[in-house]
Amino acid sequence: MGISWFNGRLIEGPVSLDPTDRGLTLGDGIFETLAVFNRCPAYLGAHLDRLGGGAEALGITVSRAKIESGVDELCRAQPHEHGILRITVTRGPGTRGLSGSGDTPTVLMTLAAWRRGTINAPVRLATSGVRRNIDSPASRHKTLSYADNILAAREAAAKGADDALLLNSQGRVACSTISNVFAIRGATLLTPPLSEGVLPGIVRARLLAVAASARLEAREAILNPDELADCDRIFLTNSIRLVRPVAALDGVPLRQGATASIDSLLAALCEEIARDTGRDPRDTDRADP
Amino acid sequence: MGISWFNGRLIEGPVSLDPTDRGLTLGDGIFETLAVFNRCPAYLGAHLDRLGGGAEALGITVSRAKIESGVDELCRAQPHEHGILRITVTRGPGTRGLSGSGDTPTVLMTLAAWRRGTINAPVRLATSGVRRNIDSPASRHKTLSYADNILAAREAAAKGADDALLLNSQGRVACSTISNVFAIRGATLLTPPLSEGVLPGIVRARLLAVAASARLEAREAILNPDELADCDRIFLTNSIRLVRPVAALDGVPLRQGATASIDSLLAALCEEIARDTGRDPRDTDRADP
């Protein structure tokens, strides 16, 4: 199990959890997953902003300074120099009843080793029967309530795909179970707006910001599933895998154009992360384990 | 914290949980909440059937016999003769990745004391902006991913209401955050079908079965929110509170007719539970604490 950081201190092995902890009993909390290079989490500030937004939406009060010091402590103590940091915040132990407040939030952090070949691997998508609920704030926060995503991911795996394409309640493109969706059409970079039931991805926001460096005009746009085959390239983004081209959708190969644009976007992202952490993610991803 | 049953044995105090347990990290599991009288859980078989259905939908394999023996052990060991039993099953510790299988499910059970005045208390509802996702199997299983319900319950509490009325993605009546919704119109008992994004409530099913004893014709029906004010009575059902009349919706008092029908339905339910457990829930509910 390795070392974790749990409620203020480093521990080895299992956590000692109150059986009424609402993270365990009701998926009542939020989380973040971050890439760590040279013991430095990439885009930590943006991830903590998003965590804070989710906590506020759920009415959970948690100290940002405490989390920051825990991140630092765990990253220094772990044997993994490069890895994947997970920050989990629950409402903590609580009385029965959904609206009840917890006593004190539970904060748990773990750090797994980086695995070679994580970045830029092509992905085959299968459209899921599970749809993204645009009529819930939870679709725009990274809550612990991941049953919809888990059901969709299992459905995709059963179809032999790597991930699921999630449409929203209106049947339009939203995201995958773990990623935002982007399309390149000509000189334009497109991604669905957050109002489509989309998580505000950290890499999503960075790509929209650095698109000009790849000579792309970036904008949010409603995407219908039948438009995807007409785009030059569809790709997925998240904080760990960064950018991944979509090779096929529902068994049908998609166009693999705009490679230079995708390479430029990935390069701009990796240079930002290298400035932040002192390490280019591509070097870590290519390194021997 | 009292006594719990955790993975095969009775424990006091906190549980010792693997930090990768997917119940804690992803709301990846299912649960049941049961009324217990005379140390006997009411409708145990039906609850375990529903738990099994949810486990199957999520691809979690859990031993029913093991849960039954745990329920028995906990109910005998607890100081509470009457109470509220919660059975939680998670996929257990697992590797990263949503579709990954857990090693061994985690089973946790707790038993809280009964609180007087739980049954039949009137409830004020507020219509929630959070809608029930009919395009997910999770809306028909009692998964641990309760963020939508928690957000709706907190919204209702902020409006001074006791619970939220949840419409579904199509804007039709689905349920409350913890209950099924019923309407009585003339001599007819109505409740939305499960396809409306509704959990298959145990008390819901029993009321549909015993409706004839209250001289009511029971059937599932699509309900639009603007029809509720025209019904003789709206009420909520769940396994703990049994039957609760809805006094008001969004601050507007609802009709309080059909009282004899509701009394007959509650009586039929309580008689079934008394046959099962040897105790009429109404006696426990009226008793001094």
Tab-separated table of C-alpha atoms in Angstrom, chain A residues 1 4 13-19 21-28 31 33 57-59 84 86 88 90-91 96 98-101 108 110 112 129-133 135-138 143-151 153-154 157 169 177-178 240, chain B residues 1 4 13-19 21-28 31 33 57-59 84 86 88 90-91 96 98-101 108 110 112 129-133 135-138 143-151 153-154 157 169 177-178 240:
chain	number	residue	atom	x	y	z
A	1	MET	CA	0.000	0.000	0.000
A	4	SER	CA	-0.226	7.957	2.311
A	13	GLY	CA	-0.764	0.822	5.281
A	14	PRO	CA	-4.510	1.179	5.901
A	15	VAL	CA	-6.292	4.334	7.051
A	16	SER	CA	-8.291	4.375	10.268
A	17	LEU	CA	-11.680	5.656	9.117
A	18	ASP	CA	-14.828	6.451	11.053
A	19	PRO	CA	-17.516	4.029	9.739
A	21	ASP	CA	-17.410	8.879	7.003
A	22	ARG	CA	-19.622	10.281	4.259
A	23	GLY	CA	-16.962	9.775	1.607
A	24	LEU	CA	-17.294	6.045	2.151
A	25	THR	CA	-21.042	5.904	2.729
A	26	LEU	CA	-22.336	8.476	0.193
A	27	GLY	CA	-19.563	9.462	-2.240
A	28	ASP	CA	-19.799	12.822	-0.440
A	31	PHE	CA	-10.934	14.685	-5.518
A	33	THR	CA	-5.525	13.662	-9.726
A	57	ALA	CA	-20.568	23.538	-4.145
A	58	LEU	CA	-20.947	20.685	-1.654
A	59	GLY	CA	-20.636	22.976	1.384
A	84	ILE	CA	0.368	10.361	-9.956
A	86	ARG	CA	-4.479	11.711	-5.779
A	88	THR	CA	-9.351	13.003	-1.774
A	90	THR	CA	-14.664	13.911	2.084
A	91	ARG	CA	-17.210	15.693	4.271
A	96	ARG	CA	-27.545	10.100	9.279
A	98	LEU	CA	-28.258	13.548	3.370
A	99	SER	CA	-28.212	17.258	4.184
A	100	GLY	CA	-26.398	16.757	7.508
A	101	SER	CA	-23.034	18.403	7.855
A	108	LEU	CA	-6.396	11.488	2.105
A	110	THR	CA	-1.754	8.874	-2.199
A	112	ALA	CA	1.482	6.128	-7.322
A	129	GLY	CA	-25.619	4.295	-23.108
A	130	VAL	CA	-24.896	6.228	-19.885
A	131	ARG	CA	-25.397	9.929	-20.444
A	132	ARG	CA	-23.893	12.888	-18.643
A	133	ASN	CA	-26.473	14.645	-16.470
A	135	ASP	CA	-29.119	19.023	-14.888
A	136	SER	CA	-26.766	18.534	-11.947
A	137	PRO	CA	-23.934	20.705	-10.643
A	138	ALA	CA	-22.116	17.401	-9.970
A	143	THR	CA	-17.076	14.616	-6.876
A	144	LEU	CA	-16.405	11.171	-5.440
A	145	SER	CA	-19.719	9.973	-6.926
A	146	TYR	CA	-18.315	8.239	-9.994
A	147	ALA	CA	-20.875	5.446	-10.515
A	148	ASP	CA	-22.006	6.808	-13.917
A	149	ASN	CA	-18.408	6.983	-15.158
A	150	ILE	CA	-17.608	3.528	-13.761
A	151	LEU	CA	-20.647	1.991	-15.464
A	153	ALA	CA	-16.021	2.578	-18.456
A	154	ARG	CA	-17.047	-1.024	-17.785
A	157	ALA	CA	-14.206	-2.350	-21.720
A	169	SER	CA	-28.862	14.307	-21.591
A	177	THR	CA	-15.161	8.914	-18.432
A	178	ILE	CA	-11.779	10.460	-17.518
A	240	ILE	CA	-2.171	12.492	-16.429
B	1	MET	CA	-19.056	5.139	17.153
B	4	SER	CA	-19.929	-2.226	13.440
B	13	GLY	CA	-14.469	2.256	16.669
B	14	PRO	CA	-12.901	3.066	13.302
B	15	VAL	CA	-12.525	0.669	10.386
B	16	SER	CA	-9.094	-0.150	8.990
B	17	LEU	CA	-9.522	0.635	5.294
B	18	ASP	CA	-7.138	0.264	2.371
B	19	PRO	CA	-6.549	3.818	1.025
B	21	ASP	CA	-10.779	1.202	-1.481
B	22	ARG	CA	-12.993	2.210	-4.397
B	23	GLY	CA	-15.957	2.881	-2.136
B	24	LEU	CA	-13.988	5.734	-0.579
B	25	THR	CA	-12.253	6.958	-3.729
B	26	LEU	CA	-15.021	6.601	-6.357
B	27	GLY	CA	-18.382	5.924	-4.670
B	28	ASP	CA	-17.995	2.490	-6.276
B	31	PHE	CA	-25.910	0.110	0.016
B	33	THR	CA	-30.896	0.919	4.754
B	57	ALA	CA	-24.994	-4.036	-12.455
B	58	LEU	CA	-21.633	-2.788	-11.152
B	59	GLY	CA	-19.930	-6.167	-11.630
B	84	ILE	CA	-31.704	1.468	11.446
B	86	ARG	CA	-27.057	0.211	7.034
B	88	THR	CA	-22.519	-0.919	2.616
B	90	THR	CA	-17.813	-1.497	-2.029
B	91	ARG	CA	-15.771	-3.011	-4.859
B	96	ARG	CA	-6.066	2.942	-10.682
B	98	LEU	CA	-12.280	3.268	-13.587
B	99	SER	CA	-12.969	-0.097	-15.207
B	100	GLY	CA	-10.438	-1.954	-13.032
B	101	SER	CA	-11.797	-4.681	-10.824
B	108	LEU	CA	-19.479	-2.658	6.347
B	110	THR	CA	-23.718	-0.248	11.161
B	112	ALA	CA	-28.174	3.175	14.714
B	129	GLY	CA	-32.771	22.205	-9.830
B	130	VAL	CA	-30.903	18.872	-9.747
B	131	ARG	CA	-32.621	16.387	-12.003
B	132	ARG	CA	-32.619	12.608	-11.907
B	133	ASN	CA	-30.575	11.132	-14.755
B	135	ASP	CA	-29.995	7.867	-18.965
B	136	SER	CA	-27.977	6.002	-16.345
B	137	PRO	CA	-28.545	2.581	-14.763
B	138	ALA	CA	-27.296	4.218	-11.529
B	143	THR	CA	-25.151	3.098	-5.465
B	144	LEU	CA	-22.813	4.909	-3.079
B	145	SER	CA	-22.621	7.801	-5.568
B	146	TYR	CA	-25.087	10.121	-3.868
B	147	ALA	CA	-23.695	13.543	-4.843
B	148	ASP	CA	-26.815	14.507	-6.846
B	149	ASN	CA	-29.087	13.619	-3.928
B	150	ILE	CA	-26.828	15.408	-1.434
B	151	LEU	CA	-26.788	18.578	-3.547
B	153	ALA	CA	-31.068	17.810	-0.122
B	154	ARG	CA	-28.814	20.738	0.773
B	157	ALA	CA	-32.644	22.613	3.437
B	169	SER	CA	-34.166	14.721	-17.237
B	177	THR	CA	-33.709	12.429	-2.370
B	178	ILE	CA	-34.530	9.513	-0.044
B	240	ILE	CA	-37.355	3.792	7.522
